[in-house]
Coordinates of C-alpha atoms and ligand atoms in Angstrom, one line a residue:
Chain A
X898 CA 0.2 0.0 0.2
X899 CA 1.2 3.4 -1.0
X900 CA -1.4 5.8 -1.0
X901 CA -3.8 7.2 1.4
X902 CA -7.3 5.0 2.1
X903 CA -7.4 1.7 0.4
X904 CA -9.2 0.5 -2.8
X905 CA -9.5 1.9 -5.9
X906 CA -10.8 5.6 -7.2
X907 CA -11.6 6.7 -10.4
X908 CA -12.5 10.1 -11.4
X909 CA -12.2 13.1 -14.0
X910 CA -8.7 15.2 -13.8
X911 CA -8.6 18.6 -12.9
X912 CA -5.6 20.6 -13.1
X913 CA -3.7 23.2 -11.0
X914 CA -0.1 24.3 -11.0
X915 CA 2.8 24.3 -9.5
X916 CA 3.1 25.9 -5.8
X917 CA -0.6 26.5 -5.4
X918 CA -1.0 27.8 -1.7
X919 CA -3.7 27.3 0.9
X920 CA -4.3 30.9 0.7
X921 CA -5.6 30.2 -2.9
X922 CA -7.3 27.3 -2.1
X923 CA -9.2 28.8 0.8
X924 CA -8.8 32.4 1.3
X925 CA -8.5 34.1 4.9
X926 CA -11.7 35.8 4.9
X927 CA -13.4 32.0 5.0
X928 CA -11.6 30.9 8.1
X929 CA -14.0 31.4 10.6
X930 CA -16.3 28.8 8.8
X931 CA -15.8 25.3 9.8
X932 CA -19.0 23.1 8.3
X933 CA -17.1 21.1 5.6
X934 CA -20.2 21.8 2.8
X935 CA -20.1 25.5 3.3
X936 CA -16.0 25.6 3.3
X937 CA -16.4 23.8 0.4
X938 CA -18.7 26.7 -1.8
X939 CA -15.7 28.6 -1.5
X940 CA -12.6 26.6 -2.3
X941 CA -10.7 28.4 -4.7
X942 CA -12.6 31.6 -4.6
X943 CA -10.3 34.4 -6.8
X944 CA -8.7 31.8 -8.2
X945 CA -8.9 30.4 -12.1
X946 CA -12.7 30.4 -13.5
X947 CA -11.9 26.9 -14.8
X948 CA -11.0 25.6 -11.9
X949 CA -13.9 27.2 -9.9
X950 CA -16.3 25.6 -12.3
X951 CA -14.5 22.7 -13.1
X952 CA -14.6 21.4 -9.5
X953 CA -17.6 18.9 -8.3
X954 CA -18.1 15.9 -6.9
X955 CA -15.8 12.9 -8.1
X956 CA -12.7 15.4 -9.2
X957 CA -9.3 14.3 -9.1
X958 CA -7.0 17.0 -8.6
X959 CA -4.1 17.0 -10.4
X960 CA -1.4 19.5 -9.2
X961 CA 2.1 20.2 -10.0
X962 CA 5.0 20.8 -7.4
X963 CA 4.6 22.0 -3.7
X964 CA 0.9 21.9 -3.6
X965 CA -0.7 22.8 -0.3
X966 CA 2.5 25.5 0.5
X967 CA 2.2 28.3 3.1
X968 CA -0.7 28.5 5.8
X969 CA -1.7 25.4 8.2
X970 CA -5.2 25.9 7.5
X971 CA -6.8 22.5 7.9
X972 CA -10.0 24.4 6.1
X973 CA -8.3 24.0 2.9
X974 CA -8.2 20.3 2.7
X975 CA -11.9 20.5 4.5
X976 CA -13.1 22.8 1.6
X977 CA -11.7 20.6 -1.4
X978 CA -13.3 17.6 0.5
X979 CA -16.4 19.5 0.7
X980 CA -16.2 20.5 -2.8
X981 CA -16.2 17.0 -3.8
X982 CA -12.3 16.6 -4.6
X983 CA -11.9 12.6 -4.0
X984 CA -8.1 12.6 -4.5
X985 CA -5.4 14.5 -4.9
X986 CA -2.6 13.3 -7.2
X987 CA 0.9 15.8 -7.3
X988 CA 4.5 16.3 -8.3
X989 CA 4.7 16.5 -4.7
X990 CA 3.5 18.2 -1.8
X991 CA 4.2 20.6 1.0
X992 CA 5.0 19.3 4.2
X993 CA 1.9 20.8 6.6
X994 CA -0.8 20.0 3.7
X995 CA 0.4 16.5 3.2
X996 CA -0.1 15.8 6.7
X997 CA -3.6 17.2 6.7
X998 CA -4.6 15.3 4.0
X999 CA -3.4 11.7 5.4
X1000 CA -5.1 13.0 9.0
X1001 CA -8.6 13.5 7.2
X1002 CA -8.4 10.4 5.0
X1003 CA -8.2 12.3 2.0
X1004 CA -6.1 9.9 -0.3
X1005 CA -3.2 11.6 -1.9
X1006 CA -0.9 10.2 -4.2
X1007 CA 2.9 11.7 -5.4
X1008 CA 3.5 10.7 -8.8
X1009 CA 5.2 13.2 -11.0
X1010 CA 4.7 10.9 -14.1
X1011 CA 1.1 10.8 -13.9
X1012 CA 0.8 14.4 -13.3
X1013 CA 2.5 15.2 -16.0
X1014 CA 0.5 13.5 -18.2
X1015 CA -3.1 14.4 -17.0
X1016 CA -5.0 17.0 -18.6
X1017 CA -8.6 18.6 -17.7
X1018 CA -10.9 15.6 -18.0
X1019 CA -8.5 12.9 -18.1
X1020 CA -9.6 10.0 -17.0
X1021 CA -7.4 8.7 -13.8
X1022 CA -8.0 5.6 -11.7
X1023 CA -5.7 5.3 -8.1
X1024 CA -5.1 1.9 -7.5
X1025 CA -3.8 2.1 -3.7
X1026 CA -3.0 -1.4 -3.0
X1027 CA -0.9 -1.7 -6.2
X1028 CA 0.9 1.4 -5.6
X1029 CA -0.1 2.6 -9.3
X1030 CA -1.9 5.4 -10.6
X1031 CA -3.2 5.6 -14.4
X1032 CA -4.2 8.3 -16.3
X1033 CA -6.1 7.5 -19.6
X1034 CA -4.9 4.4 -19.5
X1035 CA -1.4 4.7 -18.9
X1036 CA 0.4 3.2 -15.7
X1037 CA 2.4 5.6 -13.6
X1038 CA 4.1 4.2 -10.5
X1039 CA 3.3 6.3 -6.9
X1040 CA 5.8 7.2 -4.7
X1041 CA 5.6 5.0 -1.4
X1042 CA 5.2 6.9 2.2
X1043 CA 7.1 5.7 5.0
X1044 CA 6.1 2.4 6.5
X1045 CA 4.8 4.6 9.7
X1046 CA 2.5 6.5 7.8
X1047 CA 1.1 3.2 5.7
X1048 CA 0.4 1.9 9.3
X1049 CA -1.4 5.0 10.6
X1050 CA -3.4 4.8 7.1
X1051 CA -4.4 1.3 7.5
X1052 CA -5.1 1.9 11.4
X1053 CA -7.5 4.2 10.0
X1054 CA -6.4 7.6 10.2
X1055 CA -4.9 9.9 13.0
X1056 CA -8.2 9.9 14.8
X1057 CA -8.7 5.8 14.9
X1058 CA -4.9 5.6 16.4
X1059 CA -5.7 8.2 19.2
X1060 CA -8.7 6.4 20.1
X1061 CA -6.8 3.6 20.5
X1062 CA -3.8 4.7 22.4
X1063 CA -6.2 6.2 24.9
X1064 CA -8.3 3.2 25.1
X1065 CA -5.4 1.2 26.0
X1066 CA -4.6 3.9 28.7
Chain B
X1492 CA 29.1 11.1 13.7
X1493 CA 27.7 14.5 15.0
X1494 CA 24.4 16.2 15.4
X1495 CA 22.7 19.0 13.7
X1496 CA 20.3 21.2 15.9
X1497 CA 17.3 19.9 14.8
X1498 CA 18.5 16.1 15.2
X1499 CA 19.6 16.9 18.9
X1500 CA 16.2 18.5 19.8
X1501 CA 14.1 15.6 18.6
X1502 CA 16.1 13.2 20.3
X1503 CA 15.9 14.7 23.4
X1504 CA 12.2 14.9 23.4
X1505 CA 11.7 11.3 22.1
X1506 CA 12.7 7.7 23.7
X1507 CA 13.7 6.4 20.6
X1508 CA 17.1 6.3 21.6
X1509 CA 19.9 7.7 19.1
X1510 CA 17.8 9.0 16.3
X1511 CA 18.8 10.1 12.5
X1512 CA 17.4 11.8 10.0
X1513 CA 14.5 10.3 7.6
X1514 CA 13.6 8.1 11.0
X1515 CA 10.1 8.8 12.3
X1516 CA 9.5 9.1 15.8
X1517 CA 6.9 9.9 18.4
X1518 CA 7.9 13.3 20.6
X1519 CA 6.6 15.1 23.2
X1520 CA 6.6 18.6 23.1
X1521 CA 7.0 21.4 26.1
X1522 CA 4.1 23.5 24.0
X1523 CA 1.3 22.7 21.7
X1524 CA 0.0 26.1 20.6
X1525 CA -3.1 26.9 19.4
X1526 CA -4.9 30.1 18.1
X1527 CA -8.4 31.2 17.5
X1528 CA -8.2 29.6 13.5
X1529 CA -6.6 26.3 14.4
X1530 CA -8.3 26.2 18.0
X1531 CA -11.6 25.6 17.1
X1532 CA -11.3 22.9 14.5
X1533 CA -8.8 21.0 17.0
X1534 CA -11.0 21.2 19.5
X1535 CA -13.9 19.4 17.7
X1536 CA -11.4 16.8 16.7
X1537 CA -10.3 16.3 20.2
X1538 CA -14.0 15.3 20.7
X1539 CA -14.0 13.1 17.9
X1540 CA -11.0 11.4 18.7
X1541 CA -13.1 10.5 22.0
X1542 CA -10.7 12.4 24.4
X1543 CA -11.9 14.6 27.5
X1544 CA -8.9 15.7 29.2
X1545 CA -5.7 17.2 27.7
X1546 CA -3.1 15.1 28.7
X1547 CA -0.9 17.9 30.2
X1548 CA -2.7 21.1 30.8
X1549 CA 0.8 23.1 31.1
X1550 CA 2.2 22.0 27.5
X1551 CA -0.9 24.0 26.3
X1552 CA -0.8 27.9 24.9
X1553 CA -3.8 29.5 23.5
X1554 CA -3.3 32.6 21.7
X1555 CA -6.6 35.0 20.4
X1556 CA -4.7 36.7 17.9
X1557 CA -6.4 35.7 14.1
X1558 CA -9.7 37.5 14.8
X1559 CA -8.7 39.8 17.7
X1560 CA -10.9 42.2 18.5
X1561 CA -13.5 40.0 16.6
X1562 CA -14.7 41.4 13.5
X1563 CA -17.5 39.5 12.9
X1564 CA -19.6 37.1 14.6
X1565 CA -18.3 34.1 13.3
X1566 CA -14.8 35.4 14.7
X1567 CA -16.5 36.0 17.9
X1568 CA -17.8 32.5 18.0
X1569 CA -14.4 30.7 17.6
X1570 CA -12.8 33.0 20.0
X1571 CA -15.5 31.6 22.3
X1572 CA -14.4 28.3 21.4
X1573 CA -10.9 29.0 23.0
X1574 CA -12.1 30.8 26.1
X1575 CA -14.8 27.6 26.6
X1576 CA -11.5 25.3 25.9
X1577 CA -9.4 27.5 28.5
X1578 CA -12.4 26.9 31.2
X1579 CA -13.2 23.2 30.8
X1580 CA -9.5 22.5 30.4
X1581 CA -8.1 24.4 32.7
X1582 CA -5.4 26.2 30.6
X1583 CA -3.1 28.8 32.4
X1584 CA -1.5 30.0 29.2
X1585 CA -4.4 31.9 27.7
X1586 CA -4.1 35.3 26.0
X1587 CA -7.4 37.1 25.2
X1588 CA -7.4 40.6 23.6
X1589 CA -6.2 43.1 25.4
X1590 CA -3.8 40.5 27.3
X1591 CA -1.0 39.4 24.5
X1592 CA -0.7 39.9 20.8
X1593 CA 0.4 37.7 18.0
X1594 CA 1.6 34.2 19.2
X1595 CA 5.0 33.7 17.8
X1596 CA 6.2 37.1 19.2
X1597 CA 4.3 36.6 22.3
X1598 CA 5.6 33.1 23.1
X1599 CA 9.0 34.0 23.5
X1600 CA 8.3 37.2 25.5
X1601 CA 6.6 35.5 27.7
X1602 CA 9.1 33.0 28.5
X1603 CA 7.0 30.1 26.8
X1604 CA 9.8 29.4 24.7
X1605 CA 13.5 28.1 25.7
X1606 CA 16.5 27.5 24.1
X1607 CA 16.4 23.3 23.2
X1608 CA 12.6 23.5 23.2
X1609 CA 10.1 21.8 21.0
X1610 CA 7.1 23.5 20.4
X1611 CA 4.4 22.4 17.8
X1612 CA 1.8 24.8 16.6
X1613 CA -1.6 25.0 14.8
X1614 CA 0.1 27.7 12.8
X1615 CA 2.8 27.3 10.0
X1616 CA 5.0 30.6 11.5
X1617 CA 5.6 28.3 14.9
X1618 CA 9.1 27.5 12.7
X1619 CA 9.9 31.3 14.1
X1620 CA 11.6 29.9 18.0
X1621 CA 14.4 28.8 15.8
X1622 CA 15.4 32.3 16.5
X1623 CA 15.7 31.3 20.4
X1624 CA 17.6 27.5 19.6
X1625 CA 14.1 26.2 19.8
X1626 CA 12.6 23.5 17.3
X1627 CA 9.5 25.5 16.2
X1628 CA 7.0 23.4 13.6
X1629 CA 3.5 24.1 11.9
X1630 CA 0.7 21.6 11.8
X1631 CA -2.6 21.3 11.3
X1632 CA -5.7 21.1 14.0
X1633 CA -5.9 17.0 13.3
X1634 CA -2.1 16.8 14.2
X1635 CA -2.6 19.6 17.1
X1636 CA -5.8 17.5 18.5
X1637 CA -3.7 14.4 18.8
X1638 CA -0.9 16.0 21.1
X1639 CA -3.6 17.8 23.1
X1640 CA -5.1 14.1 23.9
X1641 CA -1.7 12.0 23.9
X1642 CA 1.1 14.7 24.9
X1643 CA 2.9 13.1 22.2
X1644 CA 3.2 13.8 18.3
X1645 CA 4.8 11.7 15.5
X1646 CA 7.9 13.8 13.7
X1647 CA 9.9 12.7 10.9
X1648 CA 13.6 13.6 11.5
X1649 CA 14.4 16.2 8.9
X1650 CA 18.0 16.4 6.8
X1651 CA 19.5 20.1 7.6
X1652 CA 20.6 22.9 5.0
X1653 CA 23.5 25.3 6.3
X1654 CA 23.4 28.9 5.6
X1655 CA 27.2 30.5 6.3
X1656 CA 26.9 34.4 6.3
X1657 CA 30.6 36.3 6.0
X1658 CA 31.3 40.0 6.4
X1659 CA 29.3 42.9 7.1
X1660 CA 26.0 44.2 6.0
X1661 CA 25.4 47.2 4.0
X1662 CA 23.3 50.2 5.3
X1663 CA 19.7 49.5 5.7
X1664 CA 19.8 45.8 5.3
X1665 CA 17.8 43.8 8.2
X1666 CA 17.1 40.1 9.1
X1667 CA 13.8 40.6 6.4
X1668 CA 16.7 41.0 3.8
X1669 CA 18.7 38.2 4.9
X1670 CA 15.8 36.0 5.0
X1671 CA 14.3 37.0 1.3
X1672 CA 18.1 36.8 0.0
X1673 CA 17.9 33.2 0.9
X1674 CA 14.6 32.7 -0.8
X1675 CA 15.8 34.0 -3.8
X1676 CA 18.6 31.5 -3.8
X1677 CA 16.4 28.3 -2.9
X1678 CA 12.9 29.1 -4.1
X1679 CA 9.6 28.0 -2.2
X1680 CA 10.2 24.7 -2.2
X1681 CA 14.1 24.8 -1.9
X1682 CA 14.2 23.2 2.3
X1683 CA 10.7 21.3 1.7
X1684 CA 10.5 19.1 4.6
X1685 CA 13.8 20.1 5.7
X1686 CA 15.5 21.7 8.1
X1687 CA 17.6 25.0 7.9
X1688 CA 20.8 26.3 10.2
X1689 CA 22.2 30.0 9.9
X1690 CA 25.7 31.1 10.9
X1691 CA 27.2 34.4 10.7
X1692 CA 24.5 36.4 12.3
X1693 CA 26.2 37.6 15.5
X1694 CA 25.6 41.3 14.5
X1695 CA 21.9 40.7 13.9
X1696 CA 19.5 41.0 17.1
X1697 CA 17.0 38.5 18.1
X1698 CA 14.2 40.5 16.4
X1699 CA 15.7 40.3 13.6
X1700 CA 16.6 36.4 14.1
X1701 CA 12.9 36.2 14.5
X1702 CA 12.2 37.7 11.1
X1703 CA 14.3 35.1 9.6
X1704 CA 13.4 31.8 11.2
X1705 CA 9.7 33.0 10.4
X1706 CA 10.1 32.9 7.1
X1707 CA 12.1 29.6 6.8
X1708 CA 8.7 27.9 6.0
X1709 CA 8.3 30.4 2.7
X1710 CA 11.0 27.9 1.8
X1711 CA 9.2 24.5 2.6
X1712 CA 11.1 23.9 5.8
X1713 CA 10.0 22.3 8.4
X1714 CA 12.2 24.2 11.0
X1715 CA 15.1 26.8 10.8
X1716 CA 17.6 28.2 13.3
X1717 CA 19.8 30.8 14.2
X1718 CA 22.6 29.1 15.6
X1719 CA 23.2 30.0 19.0
X1720 CA 25.9 32.5 20.2
X1721 CA 26.4 35.4 22.8
X1722 CA 23.1 37.3 21.6
X1723 CA 21.2 34.3 22.3
X1724 CA 22.5 33.4 25.8
X1725 CA 22.3 37.3 27.1
X1726 CA 18.7 36.9 25.5
X1727 CA 18.0 33.9 27.2
X1728 CA 19.7 35.2 30.6
X1729 CA 17.7 37.9 30.3
X1730 CA 14.2 35.9 30.1
X1731 CA 14.8 33.0 31.6
X1732 CA 17.8 33.5 34.2
X1733 CA 19.8 30.4 34.3
X1734 CA 17.3 27.5 33.6
X1735 CA 18.0 27.0 30.2
X1736 CA 21.1 25.0 28.2
X1737 CA 21.9 26.1 24.3
X1738 CA 21.9 23.5 22.0
X1739 CA 24.4 23.7 18.9
X1740 CA 25.4 21.9 16.0
X1741 CA 28.4 19.2 16.4
X1742 CA 31.5 20.4 14.4
X1743 CA 31.0 16.9 12.8
X1744 CA 27.2 17.3 11.9
X1745 CA 26.0 16.2 8.4
X1746 CA 24.5 18.5 5.8
X1747 CA 22.8 18.2 3.0
X1748 CA 24.3 21.1 1.4
X1749 CA 26.1 24.6 2.7
X1750 CA 25.5 27.7 1.1
X1751 CA 27.7 31.0 1.6
X1752 CA 26.5 34.6 1.3
X1753 CA 28.3 37.7 1.7
X1754 CA 26.7 40.1 4.2
X1755 CA 28.3 42.8 1.9
X1756 CA 27.0 41.4 -1.1
X1757 CA 23.8 42.7 -1.0
X1758 CA 21.3 45.8 -0.7
X1759 CA 17.7 45.8 0.6
X1760 CA 15.7 43.1 -0.9
X1761 CA 11.8 42.8 -2.0
X1762 CA 9.5 40.1 -2.8
X1763 CA 7.1 40.9 -6.0
X1764 CA 3.7 40.0 -5.8
X1765 CA 2.3 36.5 -5.8
X1766 CA 5.1 34.7 -4.0
X1767 CA 7.8 34.8 -1.2
X1768 CA 10.3 33.6 -3.4
X1769 CA 10.3 35.9 -6.4
X1770 CA 12.7 38.1 -4.5
X1771 CA 14.8 40.8 -6.4
X1772 CA 16.8 43.7 -5.2
X1773 CA 14.9 47.1 -3.8
X1774 CA 16.8 49.0 -6.8
X1775 CA 14.3 47.0 -9.5
X1776 CA 11.1 47.7 -8.2
X1777 CA 11.9 51.9 -6.5
X1778 CA 9.1 53.8 -8.1
X1779 CA 6.4 51.6 -7.9
X1780 CA 3.2 53.4 -6.8
X1781 CA 1.7 51.9 -3.2
X1782 CA -1.5 52.4 -2.3
X1783 CA -1.4 51.2 1.5
X1784 CA 1.9 50.3 3.2
X1785 CA 1.3 47.9 6.3
X1786 CA 4.0 47.5 9.1
X1787 CA 3.4 44.6 11.3
X1788 CA 2.8 40.5 11.4
X1789 CA 4.6 38.3 13.8
X1790 CA 8.3 38.5 12.1
X1791 CA 8.1 42.2 11.5
X1792 CA 6.3 44.1 14.2
X1793 CA 8.4 44.1 16.7
X1794 CA 10.1 47.0 18.6
X1795 CA 12.9 46.7 16.6
X1796 CA 10.8 47.6 13.1
X1797 CA 8.6 49.9 14.9
X1798 CA 11.9 51.9 15.8
X1799 CA 13.3 51.4 12.2
X1800 CA 9.8 53.0 11.0
X1801 CA 10.0 55.7 13.3
X1802 CA 12.9 56.7 12.4
X1803 CA 12.2 57.1 8.8
X1804 CA 8.8 58.7 9.8
X1805 CA 10.0 61.2 12.3
X1806 CA 9.0 64.6 11.3
X1807 CA 7.7 63.2 7.8
X1808 CA 4.1 62.7 6.5
X1809 CA 2.9 59.8 4.9
X1810 CA 2.4 60.3 1.3
X1811 CA -1.3 62.1 0.3
X1812 CA -2.5 59.1 -1.7
X1813 CA -1.1 56.3 0.5
X1814 CA -2.3 54.9 4.0
X1815 CA -0.1 53.7 6.4
X1816 CA -1.4 51.0 9.0
X1817 CA 1.3 50.1 12.0
X1818 CA 0.5 46.7 13.9
X1819 CA 2.7 46.5 17.2
X1820 CA 3.0 42.6 17.3
X1821 CA 2.0 42.8 21.3
X1822 CA 0.8 44.5 24.4
X1823 CA 4.3 44.9 25.5
X1824 CA 6.0 46.2 22.8
X1825 CA 2.8 48.1 22.0
X1826 CA 3.7 50.0 25.2
X1827 CA 7.2 50.1 24.9
X1828 CA 6.8 51.9 21.9
X1829 CA 4.3 54.4 23.5
X1830 CA 6.9 55.2 26.1
X1831 CA 9.8 55.7 23.4
X1832 CA 7.3 58.1 21.6
X1833 CA 7.4 55.8 18.4
X1834 CA 3.7 55.8 18.5
X1835 CA 3.5 59.8 18.3
X1836 CA 6.0 59.8 15.7
X1837 CA 3.8 57.3 13.6
X1838 CA 0.7 59.1 14.4
X1839 CA 1.7 62.5 13.9
X1840 CA 3.0 61.2 10.3
X1841 CA -0.5 60.2 9.5
X1842 CA -0.1 56.5 10.6
X1843 CA -3.1 54.4 11.4
X1844 CA -1.7 52.0 14.9
X1845 CA -4.0 49.4 16.1
X1846 CA -3.7 46.8 18.6
X1847 CA -1.9 44.0 18.0
X1848 CA -4.0 41.3 15.7
X1849 CA -3.0 39.3 13.0
X1850 CA -5.9 41.2 10.7
X1851 CA -4.9 42.5 7.5
X1852 CA -1.9 40.1 7.6
X1853 CA -4.3 36.8 6.3
X1854 CA -7.1 39.0 4.8
X1855 CA -9.1 39.1 7.7
X1856 CA -10.1 42.0 8.6
X1857 CA -8.7 45.9 9.7
X1858 CA -6.8 46.5 6.1
X1859 CA -8.0 44.2 3.6
X1860 CA -7.0 45.5 -0.3
X1861 CA -9.2 46.5 -2.9
X1862 CA -9.3 45.0 -6.7
X1863 CA -6.2 46.6 -8.0
X1864 CA -4.7 48.2 -5.3
X1865 CA -1.0 47.6 -4.1
X1866 CA 0.7 47.5 -1.4
X1867 CA 4.3 47.0 0.7
X1868 CA 4.1 45.1 3.7
X1869 CA 6.4 44.0 6.5
X1870 CA 4.5 40.2 6.4
X1871 CA 5.8 37.0 5.3
X1872 CA 3.4 36.1 2.5
X1873 CA 2.1 37.9 -0.4
X1874 CA 0.2 34.8 -2.0
X1875 CA -2.7 36.2 -4.7
X1876 CA -5.4 36.9 -2.6
X1877 CA -3.6 37.0 1.0
X1878 CA -4.7 40.2 2.0
X1879 CA -8.1 40.8 0.5
X1880 CA -9.1 40.9 -3.8
X1881 CA -7.1 38.5 -5.6
X1882 CA -6.1 41.5 -7.9
X1883 CA -4.6 43.5 -5.7
X1884 CA -0.8 43.0 -5.4
X1885 CA 1.8 43.0 -2.4
X1886 CA 5.5 43.3 -2.2
X1887 CA 7.1 42.4 0.9
X1888 CA 10.3 44.3 2.2
X1889 CA 11.8 45.3 5.7
X1890 CA 10.0 48.3 8.3
X1891 CA 12.9 50.6 6.4
X1892 CA 11.8 50.0 3.1
X1893 CA 8.1 50.3 4.0
X1894 CA 8.4 53.1 5.8
X1895 CA 10.5 55.1 3.3
X1896 CA 8.0 53.7 0.9
X1897 CA 4.8 55.4 2.7
X1898 CA 6.5 58.9 2.7
X1899 CA 7.2 58.9 -0.8
X1900 CA 3.9 57.1 -2.1
X1901 CA 5.9 54.7 -3.8
X1902 CA 8.6 51.5 -3.8
X1903 CA 11.4 53.5 -1.9
X1904 CA 14.8 53.4 -0.9
X1905 CA 15.5 54.4 2.7
X1906 CA 18.5 56.3 2.0
X1907 CA 16.7 58.5 -0.5
X1908 CA 14.5 59.4 3.3
X1909 CA 17.5 59.3 5.6
X1910 CA 20.3 59.8 3.4
X1911 CA 23.3 57.5 3.0
X1912 CA 25.0 56.6 6.4
X1913 CA 25.6 54.0 9.3
X1914 CA 25.3 50.4 9.8
Ligands
SF4_3076 S1 0.7 37.4 12.0 FE1 0.3 36.9 9.9 S2 1.7 35.3 9.5 FE2 1.9 35.7 11.5 S3 0.6 34.3 12.6 FE3 -0.8 36.6 12.4 S4 -1.8 35.7 10.7 FE4 -0.2 34.3 10.4

């Protein structure tokens, strides 16, 4: 296993560029919100209209380098999920965003090859068990996460991990 | 084999024996910081995790700064959630409106950051504490909730890059210019997942070191440290007496890279709108019109910054078509600035001086930008839409440059206003 969660995920690609920061994903004026659906309505406010229009149930976001850089606001990944994003494929993720997405159980995979192949509307299929992401039928390898993270994901994410530790006390 | 500062500090907070880069360990932080943006989400998750009591209330620090004072019902509700958590969990380290200020400037001032400490915060600029020889790193609300519940958090030990500065600096070059110069070199992900160590900054004050470490996250770094020296020791004795030990890297520590900069090879630096990594010499952007100047934020709202601003503005006026907003980072800084006459100088020059707040820095309130407007600020991020309208432009610079630009109504070299001289 090499991505967050298990199983197969299929969807249509929606492309964003390199260094997309969390201020663009979820501008500061929405940070008093906490409801997922509400945050979902404001995702990418002020960003390219193509992305605003294109995002919806089942979207697989395909990003360049350093996706999610900047602020630690968890409102950003929560909003993406609220808007319907079911997984994110990127050339690379910024550190805090990656932790947040994994903690929220949003499947995130690193594959420079897949990110380079995809264009808007590409059919993307992620097979987490096999560590493969295919773009319009072309298979690309996924960079594996460290073992600890894989175990954490298998345990059902950080929430379950904490539950179990608290129960063991 | 020797160890870096990051490796030593993490090792001392983990029960994993000898550690090495790449390893994932569970560590016990000295402090867990939450603000009024990350806090409410963390409290929700804390409950969902089935937790009822924080592991150790002494670890926890709650700061009201993003919304302070509450600009909306939503903000007021977030701040109320912070007070409720304080009450239900018996948190002592709590700072409300009028009691504290912006978290990263506040914690060291309050003696809540010591050399060698491990501090995690629900805020990306928690890396600021590397100025004080502490490992500070930012995380999201779910991680912070886990830390509240368990008293521990998982961390991957980072590799470290080393930055060595030589020689003396040119006039009007500050800590802000140093970090902008570094970001110009490495880009916005040049230190992703890594730690940074800075050497050769003996002539830079603790305030300036905060500005440097504050922005290491703009290069993607997990933490950044100014190598501890006499300046660090003096600061620590002043705040903590003798209750501290400095943590320095070993002579044979392993670094990914070492980059060397001559301090006298660059003047003031400015980041252009869109990215803190799009940095150029001040001389390349001089003359750009500015509608708003903002001096404040967790990196550059210190007494040092306010003094620099006052030095430029004393006896002068803010340009007619430009507005200047000044936000002292903490109550203590605000009061010191009052006593020194700085606030009077700023107000006489036409500045709007506000109570400590994150406010406009993150596009929340108290100074947002309209479509097409241009600002120069001492903040740390100029992402599209950061301070309001997505089509407003934000330049990042030191307080000297920001203040000079307020006088000129356009990006301006402080030497133009004050004359060539000093430092
Ligand atoms: S001043 Fe700005 S960068 Fe600093 S903590 Fe507040 S919002 Fe974040």
